[in-house]
Amino acid sequence: MIRKLRYKLIAVLCLLTSMIGQAQTNDRHSLSIGIPNYIGLKIIDNAGNIAVNPSVDFDFNADFTTYATAVAAGGANLAPTSVTNFKDIQVFITKNTAWYIRTLSVVNSGFSGGIVIGDISVTPGSVSGLSRGTGFTSVSAGWTLRTNWRTIANGFGSTRGWSSLGFNGQDYKISVQGNESTGLHNVTVYYQLISF
């Protein structure tokens, strides 16, 4: 009986030893992580969402006193009378490459007889207090609207998330002199992000 137990015990030990001998001491596998090349440009509203129909309005029919006072003083740069859904304009870049932002204005109606596109300008942060975010090499200190493309900012590499251009609708202004033609003047302002 003891002899049979000894043989069974030796057989079990041999089986365990052979199993241990077959186990690998290390192993490996590969792990891949893909980060997409992504570029994005958006105007956001007060809630931080992508803006729906953002607008900047200079409505001097509703605020004639401000306009008349500016004209009587020989002209002035006036702030918008209202800004809707334009709290910030932001970019997102993951590519390790050079990129730039440009703008173009397209006249929809008006802009004749005393009022021109160049009477409207943007000075980043002047009213909003916004400043440019990460990733930018430069953002122009200011520009007037015009009907051909103009570069207003550039950068290189990642912005590390959504990054502000440093302006919003409050930073627009219009120069009035009193020779502006009456009626509605409407322009669409486009922003474009390009990477190399």
GROMACS .gro file of N, CA and C in nm, residues 38-55 84-92 162:
model
   84
   38TYR      N    1  -0.593   6.536  -3.752
   38TYR     CA    2  -0.721   6.605  -3.742
   38TYR      C    3  -0.697   6.755  -3.744
   39ILE      N    4  -0.776   6.824  -3.823
   39ILE     CA    5  -0.777   6.970  -3.817
   39ILE      C    6  -0.923   7.014  -3.811
   40GLY      N    7  -0.950   7.112  -3.728
   40GLY     CA    8  -1.086   7.160  -3.714
   40GLY      C    9  -1.089   7.308  -3.679
   41LEU      N   10  -1.195   7.373  -3.721
   41LEU     CA   11  -1.216   7.516  -3.696
   41LEU      C   12  -1.363   7.534  -3.663
   42LYS      N   13  -1.395   7.604  -3.553
   42LYS     CA   14  -1.536   7.622  -3.518
   42LYS      C   15  -1.558   7.755  -3.448
   43ILE      N   16  -1.678   7.808  -3.467
   43ILE     CA   17  -1.727   7.921  -3.389
   43ILE      C   18  -1.820   7.861  -3.285
   44ILE      N   19  -1.804   7.903  -3.158
   44ILE     CA   20  -1.890   7.848  -3.054
   44ILE      C   21  -1.981   7.956  -2.997
   45ASP      N   22  -2.094   7.909  -2.940
   45ASP     CA   23  -2.190   8.000  -2.877
   45ASP      C   24  -2.160   8.012  -2.728
   46ASN      N   25  -2.246   8.080  -2.654
   46ASN     CA   26  -2.223   8.102  -2.510
   46ASN      C   27  -2.223   7.974  -2.429
   47ALA      N   28  -2.289   7.869  -2.479
   47ALA     CA   29  -2.292   7.740  -2.409
   47ALA      C   30  -2.173   7.652  -2.445
   48GLY      N   31  -2.085   7.699  -2.535
   48GLY     CA   32  -1.969   7.621  -2.576
   48GLY      C   33  -1.998   7.524  -2.689
   49ASN      N   34  -2.117   7.532  -2.746
   49ASN     CA   35  -2.155   7.445  -2.857
   49ASN      C   36  -2.120   7.512  -2.991
   50ILE      N   37  -2.113   7.430  -3.096
   50ILE     CA   38  -2.093   7.486  -3.229
   50ILE      C   39  -2.208   7.582  -3.258
   51ALA      N   40  -2.174   7.704  -3.294
   51ALA     CA   41  -2.274   7.809  -3.311
   51ALA      C   42  -2.364   7.784  -3.431
   52VAL      N   43  -2.491   7.818  -3.414
   52VAL     CA   44  -2.588   7.815  -3.522
   52VAL      C   45  -2.615   7.959  -3.563
   53ASN      N   46  -2.589   7.991  -3.687
   53ASN     CA   47  -2.609   8.126  -3.741
   53ASN      C   48  -2.546   8.236  -3.656
   54PRO      N   49  -2.415   8.227  -3.631
   54PRO     CA   50  -2.351   8.336  -3.556
   54PRO      C   51  -2.359   8.466  -3.635
   55SER      N   52  -2.375   8.578  -3.563
   55SER     CA   53  -2.385   8.706  -3.634
   55SER      C   54  -2.333   8.821  -3.550
   84THR      N   55  -2.464   8.763  -3.175
   84THR     CA   56  -2.541   8.642  -3.149
   84THR      C   57  -2.458   8.519  -3.180
   85ASN      N   58  -2.449   8.428  -3.085
   85ASN     CA   59  -2.383   8.297  -3.104
   85ASN      C   60  -2.240   8.307  -3.155
   86PHE      N   61  -2.165   8.403  -3.105
   86PHE     CA   62  -2.024   8.417  -3.145
   86PHE      C   63  -1.941   8.453  -3.023
   87LYS      N   64  -1.922   8.352  -2.934
   87LYS     CA   65  -1.844   8.374  -2.812
   87LYS      C   66  -1.695   8.354  -2.835
   88ASP      N   67  -1.659   8.268  -2.931
   88ASP     CA   68  -1.517   8.239  -2.956
   88ASP      C   69  -1.506   8.168  -3.090
   89ILE      N   70  -1.387   8.175  -3.148
   89ILE     CA   71  -1.354   8.095  -3.266
   89ILE      C   72  -1.229   8.017  -3.230
   90GLN      N   73  -1.233   7.886  -3.254
   90GLN     CA   74  -1.129   7.797  -3.205
   90GLN      C   75  -1.079   7.702  -3.313
   91VAL      N   76  -0.955   7.655  -3.295
   91VAL     CA   77  -0.896   7.556  -3.386
   91VAL      C   78  -0.847   7.436  -3.306
   92PHE      N   79  -0.840   7.321  -3.374
   92PHE     CA   80  -0.790   7.196  -3.315
   92PHE      C   81  -0.701   7.131  -3.421
  162TRP      N   82  -0.892   7.210  -2.838
  162TRP     CA   83  -0.948   7.331  -2.900
  162TRP      C   84  -0.879   7.453  -2.842
   0.00000   0.00000   0.00000
